[in-house]
Every structure is written in C-alpha cells, then in structure tokens.
Amino acid sequence: MMIPFKRKALSTAMVLLGLTACGGGGGAGAGLSVAGSPPSSGISGSGNSVEGTISAFGSIFVNGVEFETDDAEIFRDGQLVTEGELGVGMVVLVRGEINDDGTTGTASVVVVDGFVEGPIDEITVSADGDSKQISVLGIDVIVERTGTVFDDVTFETLAVGDVVEVSGFPEPGNNLRATRVEKESDFIEGETAVELEGLISDRTDTTFTLGRYSVDYSSADLSDLGGETLQDGDRVEVYGTLVDLTITATKVEFEDDVIDEVEVDDDVSVEGTISDFVNIGDFKVNGIAVDGSAAVITPSGLTVANGLIVEVEGLWNGQLLVAESIETRRGRIEIEATVSGVDADAGTITLGLGDNAVVVTVNSRTLFDDDTDRIARLSIRDIVVGDFLEVEAYRDGETLIATRVDREESDEEISVQGLVEDFTPGVDVTVFGTSYDVTLAEFEDDDGNRLSLEAFFDRIAIGDLIEIEADAAAPTFALEVEFESSDRFDGGLEFDDDDDDFDDDESEDDVDDESDQDELEDDGSEEDESEDDGSEEDGSEDDESEDDGSEEDDVEDDA
C-alpha cells in the first residue's frame, strides 16, 4: 500500500521512540506544526505533526502529548504495518490532532523512517570500549553501549557483513549518532534490500550518483515523485539492491524540506542535534535555523553548543524558529547499579551505591529499554527491587532526570559517571556522596591513555566528570577510574567527522567515498577543537568560578 502523502508537507516531524510510564508535560494547541529531518514523503490534510520522544505504546507520548493510536495507519518502508512493528529508539513521523488540553490527542498516521539500511563495511572500537563507529553505505554511524537501542544484535556482537537498519540524528560532517540499530539479515549481493538517503548528483535519464554509489533508477517506482523530474541537488530516499558500488533502485522518493509549508506563527517543535552554533540567537537544529535568545532553557545551567541533542519549541517567523523553550534530551551522568527502591506513582527509582543511594526521576520523555527480554515494552511499573539498570541522566536543580533507563542482566560490577565532589590525594574520590578508595585502581584520561596514581591526582579537580567502576561485592573500592568529556557523548571526540559548513541539507552530500575519508577525519579533529571551544566557553568559566552546581549543570546540559 502506498503512503497517501504528497511531496510537500503541511508540516513534518521526527520522533525518537522511547518507552516509559504515561505522563504529562509539553505544550501544544491547535495548529501545532513540528519540524525535523522528515520521512521521505510529506503529509497532506489537516491536523498536527509533532516531534519528540514516544514514551509508551497503545498510546504514543510525543513531547508530553499522549496520542491514541488505535485507529492510526502505521507505515514502515512504505508498507502498512501494525503497531507491533514499532520499536524503542526508532525515528518516526506522527500526524494527528491535539486536544485543547495540550496533553492528549489522536494520531492518524505514524511513519517509521530509517536513516540508512545496508551491510556494515567496517567497525572501529573506541579506546574506552563504550562506543563504536560502524560504516554503513558510506555513512559513519556512532553506536553507544548505553545510548543506542539494539534489536536482534548487541553492542558486542555487531559484525562486518551484518545488514542493519539505523535510526538516529545526523551530526556535523558525515556522522550519524544511532538511536537504534536493528539487524535485518546477512548480506547477499544483488538480493538484500538496502536504503540510503541524500543529495543526488550527475543525474542522467537512467542513473545518478548518491554519495559513493551509482544508482540505476531506470526500472524504479517513481510514483512518489508526483510526475516531477529528478534534478541534481534533490534530496531523495532510495530503496533497492546493491552490487559492488551500484544500487539498482526499486523505488525513489523525495525527502522533503520540513519547513516548506509551515506557516508564519505556526508552533514548531524540533528534536535533534545542534550545529552551526554562533551564539544563543543563531544556531541550527537538524538544519532548522533557531533563535533561542528568549527561550526558557532546561535545565537552567544548560550550555547550548554544537553537538547537543535538544528539543526546541517555539514559533516559526517565516525564516527561523523563534524558540520559547530549549530542553536537553541526553545526559552525561551514567549509573549502572541495582535497584533498591521504586515509586512508580512518584516516578522515581533508587539505585544502591554502597552505603549510599541515588534517586533518579523519570518523565514522559525517558526512554525505557529491556535488554533482559523479559518484557517487550518496559515501563517504570515493570521495574522491581533487585533489577540491574543502566541509567543516563542530567541534573535539573537537585533532581536527576533520567533520559534513558536500560534493564540489564545482573552484573558483577557497578559503574558511576558523575562529577567529582571531593578527593583525598592518593587515597579516594567522592562522587554522589560516596567515597571510593582508588589506591588499587587503574586510571585513564579522556583519550583512553593510561595514567599513574600520581598523574591522576595531579590532574583531578572538583567538578571533573569521571567514571568509576567497582566490584558489586566491594562497591566502594574502585577498579578503574577514567576522565570523561563533559560536553561530548561517547565516541564524539574519537570519531569526530565535523566540518564547519555542516547543515542538515549538506551532510548527505558528504557521504564519503574512500578517497575523501581521511580528509574528513582530519577536518574533524580541527572542528572538534572549534566545537569544544564553543561548547566549553561557558563551562570553563564555571570550572574556575564554581566547583559544584554550575559545573554539574554544564556537564549534564551538554548531554
């Protein structure tokens, strides 16, 4: 069944799919439009399009709005499917109506939009082992041990030759930060389906170039082009099969510009990666120009900078999004520990850390994933004392807000990533109120280089972000201690492919060929320095002036 959409969208949206308990939050109203990197077809008709985190199934929570999906049409890869095809971490488009209360609504259409699908060419593991860069059809995909959802494959078992479908957010340069990686099959040349989107060049009547690939579209279904002729520079999504560097297309469709038909004064909500940051009044999210100079920022200490994944809401003025709110969607605080208490009604989970405990709060945007496979769609009400969780969070005032909660099989080790609150040179370090004996620990800097005990304490300062691993049987005796970047996600420094001119419309034009890859990586190291300068400008001042709260906010806000 074809998706009944026109090329140009009334409004479009990208949604990060997550699982949690039902909850409120988020504002909306009649005429709400949401922009983001869209699925391949626009949506016609009246109603609302919303970008945000889906927090439950049966009803879909997006930016705090609960959409009923009982009568919704759900499409994946152009085919009508059931809700069971939806999975945590997917990027989807939701179209529907929002009620006057601003917190409930009805979805009419849900479209799953994978960014790329194809065989893994290459895998590079980060020095600390917490992230990998995989190459899929020329796209450099960063996957995280904690931040990426895996289906039919794990972080550890990813292998060259696996055919995977990847959802995620484009980052500056050629990187895609994966929110979900789903294994489809093993690759069979000329038979296995692949999917790739980007800007075309060198078009003829039968072929065009997409990144490193030549696309033969002579026999493809072009019905979604609406009778238009492909032109160089068009953004398209291609489905087909692959032999060597040639994709034989079975279908080609346009990728819309998400702001084509958003009207002046429409409410818009964008979730994605910040790029082209000049100042708070001049940056982009998923290629959408944003003025955040009057926005309410959550948490209040957030340092808005390149590379952050945020949700921005505001009004479209015809040229840019005038933001009313900016909220971080990732955190740099991470805890791997056993649950010692749960209050589902209050939305809190208590994690045991030796003699102390840490309380985290979940909300309608928290992504839940059950890696134990005990339940398909996890919520806080499924979590019990004794469960082992991996939690990612940021601090908002005195509260730790969980952005991700993964239930794992029990582990013999616990891990804490947080800000240094105190230390005794050569003896111990305090994080989250727990003092960890580090006399027998191994130490690493944030590049994965080994440090001696003396070198570690020569460098450490109050407010530094560090990760501590300990034996669960002796939770206050550190086995490993590592410095961590406060403003970059796992793999963000090591696999940086940035270029200064990145925007969402140009990133696909940089889909690499092998001859350009080294240049991209070299440019990435320079951009990393420039981005760090931009993102740490406020943070470095905080490091000097405040040893506690402001630094902690900066660390978590950049996540």
Coordinates of C-alpha atoms in Angstrom, one line a residue:
M1 CA 0.0 0.0 0.0
M2 CA 1.4 3.4 -0.9
I3 CA 1.6 6.1 1.7
P4 CA -1.1 8.6 0.8
F5 CA 1.2 11.7 1.1
K6 CA 2.1 14.5 -1.3
R7 CA 5.7 15.6 -1.8
K8 CA 5.3 18.8 0.0
A9 CA 4.4 18.5 3.7
L10 CA 2.0 20.7 5.6
S11 CA 4.4 20.0 8.4
T12 CA 6.6 17.1 9.2
A13 CA 8.4 15.8 12.3
M14 CA 11.0 13.4 13.5
V15 CA 10.3 11.4 16.7
L16 CA 12.7 9.5 18.9
L17 CA 10.8 6.4 20.0
G18 CA 11.0 5.6 23.7
L19 CA 9.2 3.6 26.4
T20 CA 8.2 4.8 29.8
A21 CA 5.2 5.3 32.1
C22 CA 2.4 7.6 30.9
G23 CA 3.0 11.1 31.9
G24 CA 2.2 14.7 31.1
G25 CA 4.4 17.6 30.0
G26 CA 4.9 19.5 26.8
G27 CA 2.6 22.2 25.4
A28 CA 0.6 22.2 22.3
G29 CA -2.5 23.5 20.7
A30 CA -4.5 24.0 17.5
G31 CA -2.3 24.5 14.5
L32 CA 0.8 23.0 16.1
S33 CA 3.4 22.0 13.5
V34 CA 6.6 20.2 14.2
A35 CA 9.7 20.2 12.1
G36 CA 12.7 17.9 11.9
S37 CA 14.6 15.7 9.5
P38 CA 11.5 14.2 7.9
P39 CA 10.4 10.9 6.4
S40 CA 10.5 10.6 2.7
S41 CA 7.0 11.9 2.0
G42 CA 5.1 14.9 3.1
I43 CA 1.7 14.7 4.9
S44 CA -1.4 16.2 3.4
G45 CA -4.5 17.1 5.3
S46 CA -5.4 19.0 8.4
G47 CA -4.1 18.3 11.9
N48 CA -0.9 18.4 13.8
S49 CA 2.6 16.9 13.3
V50 CA 4.7 16.6 16.4
E51 CA 8.4 15.8 17.1
G52 CA 9.5 14.3 20.3
T53 CA 10.0 11.2 22.4
I54 CA 7.4 8.5 22.2
S55 CA 7.1 7.2 25.8
A56 CA 4.6 4.4 25.6
F57 CA 2.6 2.2 23.2
G58 CA -1.1 1.8 22.7
S59 CA -0.9 5.5 23.1
I60 CA 2.1 7.3 21.9
F61 CA 3.6 10.0 24.1
V62 CA 5.4 12.7 22.0
N63 CA 6.8 15.8 23.7
G64 CA 4.5 15.1 26.6
V65 CA 1.4 14.8 24.4
E66 CA -0.4 11.4 24.5
F67 CA -1.6 10.3 21.1
E68 CA -4.1 7.5 20.9
T69 CA -3.1 5.1 18.0
D70 CA -6.0 2.7 17.9
D71 CA -7.1 3.9 14.5
A72 CA -3.8 5.2 13.2
E73 CA -2.3 4.0 9.9
I74 CA 1.3 2.9 10.6
F75 CA 3.8 2.6 7.7
R76 CA 7.3 1.1 7.6
D77 CA 9.4 1.1 4.4
G78 CA 6.3 2.2 2.5
Q79 CA 4.2 -0.7 3.8
L80 CA 1.2 -0.7 6.1
V81 CA 2.1 -2.5 9.3
T82 CA 0.8 -3.0 12.8
E83 CA 1.9 -1.2 15.9
G84 CA 4.0 -4.3 16.8
E85 CA 6.5 -3.1 14.1
L86 CA 7.3 -0.1 16.2
G87 CA 10.4 -0.4 18.5
V88 CA 12.3 1.7 21.0
G89 CA 14.7 4.1 19.5
M90 CA 13.1 4.3 16.1
V91 CA 12.7 7.6 14.3
V92 CA 9.1 8.1 13.3
L93 CA 6.7 10.7 11.9
V94 CA 3.5 11.2 13.8
R95 CA 0.5 13.0 12.3
G96 CA -2.7 13.7 14.3
E97 CA -4.9 16.1 16.3
I98 CA -4.0 17.6 19.6
N99 CA -6.8 18.3 22.1
D100 CA -7.4 21.7 23.8
D101 CA -5.8 20.4 27.0
G102 CA -2.5 20.3 25.1
T103 CA -1.6 16.9 26.6
T104 CA -3.7 14.4 24.7
G105 CA -4.6 13.8 21.1
T106 CA -5.2 11.2 18.4
A107 CA -2.6 10.0 15.9
S108 CA -3.9 9.4 12.3
V109 CA -0.6 8.4 10.7
V110 CA 2.7 7.1 12.0
V111 CA 5.6 6.6 9.6
V112 CA 8.8 4.8 10.5
D113 CA 11.8 6.4 8.9
G114 CA 15.1 4.6 9.0
F115 CA 18.1 6.7 8.0
V116 CA 20.2 4.0 6.3
E117 CA 19.9 0.3 5.8
G118 CA 22.7 -1.9 4.5
P119 CA 25.7 -4.0 5.3
I120 CA 28.3 -3.0 7.8
D121 CA 31.6 -2.4 5.9
E122 CA 33.9 -1.6 8.9
I123 CA 33.9 -1.4 12.7
T124 CA 36.2 0.7 14.8
V125 CA 36.0 0.4 18.6
S126 CA 36.7 3.4 20.9
A127 CA 39.6 3.3 23.3
D128 CA 37.4 3.0 26.3
G129 CA 35.1 0.4 24.6
D130 CA 31.9 2.4 25.3
S131 CA 31.3 3.3 21.6
K132 CA 31.9 2.1 18.1
Q133 CA 31.9 3.6 14.7
I134 CA 30.4 1.4 12.0
S135 CA 30.3 2.3 8.3
V136 CA 27.0 1.6 6.5
L137 CA 26.7 2.5 2.8
G138 CA 29.3 5.2 3.4
I139 CA 27.6 6.7 6.5
D140 CA 29.7 6.8 9.6
V141 CA 27.4 5.6 12.4
I142 CA 28.3 6.1 16.0
V143 CA 26.7 3.5 18.3
E144 CA 26.9 3.7 22.1
R145 CA 26.9 0.9 24.6
T146 CA 24.3 2.8 26.7
G147 CA 22.8 5.4 24.3
T148 CA 21.8 3.1 21.4
V149 CA 19.0 0.6 21.4
F150 CA 19.8 -2.7 19.7
D151 CA 17.4 -5.3 18.2
D152 CA 18.4 -8.8 17.2
V153 CA 22.0 -7.8 17.8
T154 CA 24.0 -6.4 20.7
F155 CA 26.7 -3.8 21.1
E156 CA 29.2 -6.6 21.5
T157 CA 28.0 -8.8 18.6
L158 CA 27.9 -6.2 15.8
A159 CA 29.9 -7.7 12.9
V160 CA 31.1 -6.7 9.5
G161 CA 28.6 -8.0 6.9
D162 CA 25.6 -7.6 9.2
V163 CA 22.7 -5.9 7.4
V164 CA 21.4 -3.3 9.8
E165 CA 18.7 -0.6 9.7
V166 CA 19.8 2.5 11.6
S167 CA 17.7 5.3 13.1
G168 CA 19.4 8.4 14.6
F169 CA 20.3 12.0 14.4
P170 CA 22.8 13.4 11.9
E171 CA 25.8 15.1 13.5
P172 CA 28.2 17.6 11.9
G173 CA 30.1 16.1 9.0
N174 CA 29.4 12.5 7.9
N175 CA 28.4 11.1 11.3
L176 CA 25.0 9.7 12.3
R177 CA 24.5 9.1 16.1
A178 CA 22.4 6.0 16.3
T179 CA 19.3 5.8 18.5
R180 CA 18.5 2.3 17.2
V181 CA 20.4 -0.4 15.3
E182 CA 18.3 -3.3 14.1
K183 CA 19.9 -6.4 12.5
E184 CA 17.9 -7.4 9.4
S185 CA 19.9 -10.3 7.8
D186 CA 23.2 -11.3 6.4
F187 CA 24.2 -9.6 3.2
I188 CA 23.6 -11.3 -0.2
E189 CA 24.8 -9.2 -3.1
G190 CA 22.1 -8.3 -5.5
E191 CA 19.3 -9.6 -3.3
T192 CA 19.4 -8.0 0.2
A193 CA 17.3 -4.7 0.4
V194 CA 19.2 -1.5 1.1
E195 CA 18.1 2.0 1.8
L196 CA 20.0 5.3 1.5
E197 CA 19.1 8.9 1.5
G198 CA 21.0 12.0 0.4
L199 CA 21.6 14.6 -2.3
I200 CA 21.9 13.4 -5.9
S201 CA 24.4 14.5 -8.5
D202 CA 25.5 13.5 -12.0
R203 CA 21.9 12.7 -13.0
T204 CA 21.1 11.2 -16.4
D205 CA 17.8 9.7 -17.6
T206 CA 18.6 6.4 -16.0
T207 CA 21.3 6.9 -13.3
F208 CA 22.5 9.3 -10.7
T209 CA 25.2 9.4 -8.0
L210 CA 24.4 9.2 -4.3
G211 CA 27.5 9.5 -2.1
R212 CA 29.9 6.9 -3.3
Y213 CA 27.2 4.9 -5.1
S214 CA 25.9 4.9 -8.6
V215 CA 22.1 4.5 -8.6
D216 CA 20.3 2.9 -11.6
Y217 CA 16.7 4.0 -11.4
S218 CA 15.7 3.0 -14.9
S219 CA 13.2 0.4 -13.5
A220 CA 12.3 2.1 -10.2
D221 CA 8.9 3.1 -8.9
L222 CA 8.9 6.9 -9.2
S223 CA 5.2 7.4 -8.4
D224 CA 6.1 9.4 -5.2
L225 CA 7.9 12.0 -7.3
G226 CA 4.5 13.3 -8.4
G227 CA 5.5 13.5 -12.0
E228 CA 8.5 15.7 -11.3
T229 CA 11.9 15.0 -12.9
L230 CA 14.8 14.4 -10.7
Q231 CA 17.4 17.1 -10.6
D232 CA 20.9 17.4 -9.3
G233 CA 20.7 18.6 -5.7
D234 CA 17.4 16.9 -5.0
R235 CA 17.3 15.1 -1.6
V236 CA 15.9 11.6 -2.2
E237 CA 15.5 8.3 -0.4
V238 CA 16.4 5.2 -2.5
Y239 CA 15.3 1.6 -1.9
G240 CA 17.0 -1.2 -3.9
T241 CA 19.7 -3.8 -4.0
L242 CA 23.4 -3.5 -4.0
V243 CA 26.2 -5.0 -6.2
D244 CA 29.6 -3.5 -5.7
L245 CA 29.1 0.2 -5.8
T246 CA 25.9 0.2 -7.8
I247 CA 22.4 0.3 -6.3
T248 CA 19.6 -0.9 -8.5
A249 CA 16.7 1.1 -7.3
T250 CA 13.3 -0.4 -6.8
K251 CA 11.9 2.9 -5.5
V252 CA 13.0 6.5 -5.4
E253 CA 11.1 9.2 -3.4
F254 CA 11.8 12.8 -2.4
E255 CA 12.9 13.8 1.0
D256 CA 11.0 16.9 1.9
D257 CA 12.3 20.2 3.3
V258 CA 10.4 20.2 6.6
I259 CA 9.6 23.9 6.6
D260 CA 8.3 24.0 3.0
E261 CA 4.7 24.7 4.1
V262 CA 5.0 25.7 7.7
E263 CA 3.2 29.0 8.0
V264 CA 4.2 32.1 9.9
D265 CA 3.3 31.9 13.6
D266 CA 2.9 28.1 13.5
D267 CA 4.0 26.4 16.7
V268 CA 7.0 24.2 15.8
S269 CA 8.9 21.6 17.8
V270 CA 12.3 20.3 16.7
E271 CA 14.3 17.5 18.2
G272 CA 17.8 16.8 17.1
T273 CA 21.5 17.8 17.1
I274 CA 22.7 21.4 17.3
S275 CA 25.0 22.6 14.6
D276 CA 26.4 25.8 13.2
F277 CA 26.3 27.4 16.7
V278 CA 27.3 31.1 16.6
N279 CA 25.5 32.2 19.7
I280 CA 22.2 31.6 21.5
G281 CA 20.4 33.6 18.9
D282 CA 21.9 31.9 15.9
F283 CA 22.2 28.1 15.5
K284 CA 20.5 25.2 13.8
V285 CA 18.8 22.0 15.0
N286 CA 18.5 19.4 12.2
G287 CA 19.2 22.1 9.7
I288 CA 16.4 24.4 11.0
A289 CA 17.6 27.9 11.9
V290 CA 16.8 28.8 15.5
D291 CA 16.9 32.0 17.6
G292 CA 17.0 30.9 21.3
S293 CA 17.8 34.3 22.8
A294 CA 14.4 34.5 24.6
A295 CA 13.9 30.8 25.3
V296 CA 13.5 29.1 28.7
I297 CA 16.3 26.7 28.9
T298 CA 16.0 23.4 30.8
P299 CA 18.0 22.7 32.9
S300 CA 18.7 26.3 33.7
G301 CA 22.5 25.9 33.6
L302 CA 22.5 24.3 30.1
T303 CA 25.4 25.4 27.9
V304 CA 23.8 25.4 24.4
A305 CA 26.5 24.4 21.9
N306 CA 27.3 22.3 18.9
G307 CA 26.7 18.6 19.2
L308 CA 24.0 18.7 21.9
I309 CA 20.8 16.8 21.3
V310 CA 17.9 19.1 22.3
E311 CA 14.2 19.6 21.9
V312 CA 13.3 23.2 20.8
E313 CA 9.8 24.6 20.8
G314 CA 8.6 28.0 19.5
L315 CA 7.1 29.9 16.7
W316 CA 8.1 29.9 13.0
N317 CA 8.5 33.5 11.8
G318 CA 9.0 32.6 8.1
Q319 CA 12.8 32.4 8.3
L320 CA 13.7 30.8 11.5
L321 CA 12.3 29.2 14.7
V322 CA 12.0 31.7 17.5
A323 CA 12.4 29.3 20.4
E324 CA 10.3 29.6 23.5
S325 CA 11.9 26.6 25.2
I326 CA 15.1 24.5 24.8
E327 CA 15.5 21.3 26.7
T328 CA 18.3 18.8 26.7
R329 CA 17.5 15.3 25.6
R330 CA 20.6 13.5 26.7
G331 CA 22.7 13.3 29.9
R332 CA 26.3 12.8 30.8
I333 CA 25.6 11.3 34.2
E334 CA 25.5 7.5 34.0
I335 CA 24.9 4.9 36.7
E336 CA 25.0 1.1 36.4
A337 CA 23.7 -0.4 39.6
T338 CA 21.0 -2.5 41.3
V339 CA 17.6 -1.0 42.1
S340 CA 17.0 -0.6 45.9
G341 CA 13.6 1.2 45.6
V342 CA 10.9 2.1 43.1
D343 CA 8.0 4.6 43.5
A344 CA 6.1 4.3 40.2
D345 CA 3.5 6.9 41.2
A346 CA 6.2 9.5 42.0
G347 CA 8.2 8.4 39.0
T348 CA 11.4 7.7 41.0
I349 CA 13.9 4.9 41.0
T350 CA 16.5 4.4 43.8
L351 CA 19.9 2.9 42.8
G352 CA 22.2 1.5 45.5
L353 CA 25.8 2.6 45.6
G354 CA 27.5 1.0 48.6
D355 CA 26.2 2.6 51.8
N356 CA 24.5 5.4 49.8
A357 CA 21.9 5.6 47.2
V358 CA 21.0 7.8 44.2
V359 CA 17.4 8.7 43.3
V360 CA 16.6 9.4 39.6
T361 CA 13.3 10.7 38.3
V362 CA 11.7 9.5 35.1
N363 CA 9.2 11.5 33.0
S364 CA 7.3 11.2 29.7
R365 CA 10.5 11.7 27.7
T366 CA 12.5 9.0 29.4
L367 CA 13.4 6.1 27.0
F368 CA 13.0 2.6 28.5
D369 CA 14.6 -0.5 27.1
D370 CA 14.6 -4.0 28.4
D371 CA 17.8 -5.9 27.4
T372 CA 16.8 -8.9 29.5
D373 CA 13.9 -9.5 27.0
R374 CA 11.6 -10.2 29.9
I375 CA 9.1 -7.7 28.6
A376 CA 8.7 -6.2 25.1
R377 CA 7.8 -2.7 26.3
L378 CA 9.3 -1.7 29.6
S379 CA 7.9 1.0 31.9
I380 CA 8.7 2.1 35.4
R381 CA 5.9 -0.1 36.7
D382 CA 7.7 -3.2 35.4
I383 CA 10.9 -2.4 37.4
V384 CA 11.4 -4.1 40.8
V385 CA 13.9 -4.1 43.6
G386 CA 16.9 -6.2 42.6
D387 CA 16.8 -5.2 38.9
F388 CA 20.1 -4.1 37.4
L389 CA 19.8 -0.9 35.5
E390 CA 21.9 1.3 33.3
V391 CA 20.7 4.9 33.7
E392 CA 21.6 8.0 31.8
A393 CA 20.6 11.3 33.4
Y394 CA 21.1 15.1 33.7
R395 CA 20.7 17.3 36.8
D396 CA 17.9 19.9 36.9
G397 CA 18.5 21.7 40.2
E398 CA 18.6 19.0 42.9
T399 CA 16.9 16.4 40.7
L400 CA 18.4 13.8 38.5
I401 CA 16.2 13.4 35.4
A402 CA 16.7 10.1 33.6
T403 CA 16.9 10.4 29.8
R404 CA 17.4 6.6 29.4
V405 CA 16.7 3.5 31.6
D406 CA 18.0 0.2 30.4
R407 CA 17.3 -3.0 32.3
E408 CA 20.2 -5.4 32.0
E409 CA 21.2 -8.8 33.3
S410 CA 22.8 -8.7 36.7
D411 CA 26.5 -7.6 36.5
E412 CA 29.3 -8.3 38.9
E413 CA 30.4 -4.7 38.5
I414 CA 28.8 -1.4 39.1
S415 CA 29.7 1.9 37.4
V416 CA 29.2 5.5 38.2
Q417 CA 29.8 8.5 35.9
G418 CA 29.4 11.8 37.7
L419 CA 31.1 14.9 39.0
V420 CA 34.0 14.9 41.5
E421 CA 32.6 16.3 44.8
D422 CA 35.8 15.8 46.9
F423 CA 39.0 13.8 46.9
T424 CA 42.0 12.9 49.1
P425 CA 45.2 12.9 47.0
G426 CA 46.5 9.3 46.6
V427 CA 43.6 7.8 48.5
D428 CA 40.0 8.4 47.4
V429 CA 37.4 10.3 45.3
T430 CA 33.9 11.2 46.2
V431 CA 31.0 11.1 43.6
F432 CA 27.3 11.2 44.5
G433 CA 28.2 11.3 48.2
T434 CA 30.1 8.0 48.1
S435 CA 33.8 7.9 48.8
Y436 CA 35.6 5.4 46.5
D437 CA 39.0 4.0 47.6
V438 CA 41.2 4.3 44.4
T439 CA 44.5 3.1 45.8
L440 CA 44.5 -0.1 43.7
A441 CA 42.6 1.3 40.7
E442 CA 43.7 1.7 37.1
F443 CA 43.5 5.2 35.7
E444 CA 42.9 6.6 32.2
D445 CA 42.5 10.1 30.7
D446 CA 39.6 11.0 28.4
D447 CA 41.6 9.8 25.4
G448 CA 42.0 6.3 26.8
N449 CA 45.6 6.8 27.8
R450 CA 46.8 5.1 31.0
L451 CA 47.7 7.4 33.9
S452 CA 49.6 6.6 37.1
L453 CA 48.0 7.3 40.5
E454 CA 50.2 10.4 40.9
A455 CA 49.3 11.7 37.4
F456 CA 45.6 11.2 38.1
F457 CA 45.7 13.2 41.2
D458 CA 47.9 15.9 39.6
R459 CA 45.1 16.4 37.1
I460 CA 41.9 15.9 39.1
A461 CA 39.8 18.9 40.2
I462 CA 36.4 19.4 41.9
G463 CA 33.7 19.3 39.2
D464 CA 35.6 17.0 36.8
L465 CA 33.5 14.3 35.1
I466 CA 34.8 10.8 35.8
E467 CA 33.7 7.2 35.5
I468 CA 34.3 4.8 38.3
E469 CA 34.0 1.0 38.0
A470 CA 33.9 -1.2 41.1
D471 CA 33.1 -4.8 42.1
A472 CA 29.5 -5.1 43.2
A473 CA 30.7 -7.2 46.1
A474 CA 33.0 -4.3 47.2
P475 CA 31.2 -1.3 45.7
T476 CA 33.4 1.4 47.3
F477 CA 36.7 0.1 46.1
A478 CA 37.4 1.4 42.6
L479 CA 38.8 -1.0 40.0
E480 CA 39.0 1.6 37.2
V481 CA 38.7 5.4 37.1
E482 CA 38.5 7.4 33.8
F483 CA 38.2 11.0 33.0
E484 CA 35.3 11.7 30.7
S485 CA 34.4 14.5 28.3
S486 CA 31.8 16.7 29.9
D487 CA 30.4 18.1 26.6
R488 CA 30.6 15.2 24.1
F489 CA 28.7 11.9 24.0
D490 CA 30.6 8.6 23.9
G491 CA 32.6 8.5 20.7
G492 CA 32.1 12.2 20.0
L493 CA 35.7 13.1 20.2
E494 CA 37.3 9.9 18.9
F495 CA 35.0 9.6 15.9
D496 CA 34.6 13.3 15.1
D497 CA 33.9 13.9 11.4
D498 CA 32.9 17.5 11.7
D499 CA 33.2 20.2 9.1
D500 CA 32.4 23.8 9.8
D501 CA 29.8 24.1 7.0
F502 CA 27.7 21.2 8.1
D503 CA 23.9 21.6 8.0
D504 CA 21.2 19.0 7.6
D505 CA 20.9 19.7 3.9
E506 CA 24.6 19.3 3.2
S507 CA 25.6 16.3 5.4
E508 CA 24.4 13.7 2.9
D509 CA 26.4 15.4 0.2
D510 CA 29.4 14.5 2.3
V511 CA 28.5 10.8 2.3
D512 CA 32.1 9.7 1.9
D513 CA 34.0 7.9 -0.8
E514 CA 37.1 6.2 0.4
S515 CA 39.4 8.8 -1.1
D516 CA 37.9 11.6 0.9
Q517 CA 37.5 9.8 4.3
D518 CA 41.0 10.7 5.6
E519 CA 40.3 14.3 4.8
L520 CA 37.0 14.2 6.6
E521 CA 38.7 12.7 9.7
D522 CA 41.5 15.3 9.6
D523 CA 39.0 18.1 9.3
G524 CA 37.0 16.5 12.1
S525 CA 39.9 16.9 14.6
E526 CA 40.0 20.6 13.8
E527 CA 36.3 21.0 14.1
D528 CA 36.5 19.2 17.4
E529 CA 38.7 21.9 18.7
S530 CA 36.5 24.6 17.5
E531 CA 33.3 22.9 18.8
D532 CA 35.0 22.3 22.1
D533 CA 35.9 26.0 22.2
G534 CA 32.3 26.9 21.6
S535 CA 30.7 24.4 23.9
E536 CA 33.2 24.8 26.8
E537 CA 33.3 28.6 26.7
D538 CA 30.8 28.9 29.5
G539 CA 31.8 25.7 31.1
S540 CA 35.4 26.6 31.5
E541 CA 34.4 29.8 33.3
D542 CA 32.2 27.8 35.6
D543 CA 35.0 25.4 36.3
E544 CA 37.1 28.3 37.6
S545 CA 34.3 30.1 39.4
E546 CA 32.1 27.4 40.8
D547 CA 33.1 23.9 41.9
D548 CA 29.7 22.5 42.4
G549 CA 26.3 23.1 40.9
S550 CA 27.0 25.2 37.8
E551 CA 29.6 22.7 36.6
E552 CA 27.3 19.9 37.2
D553 CA 24.6 21.6 35.2
D554 CA 27.1 22.3 32.3
V555 CA 28.1 18.6 32.2
E556 CA 24.6 17.3 32.1
D557 CA 23.2 20.0 29.9
D558 CA 25.7 19.3 27.1
A559 CA 24.3 15.8 27.2

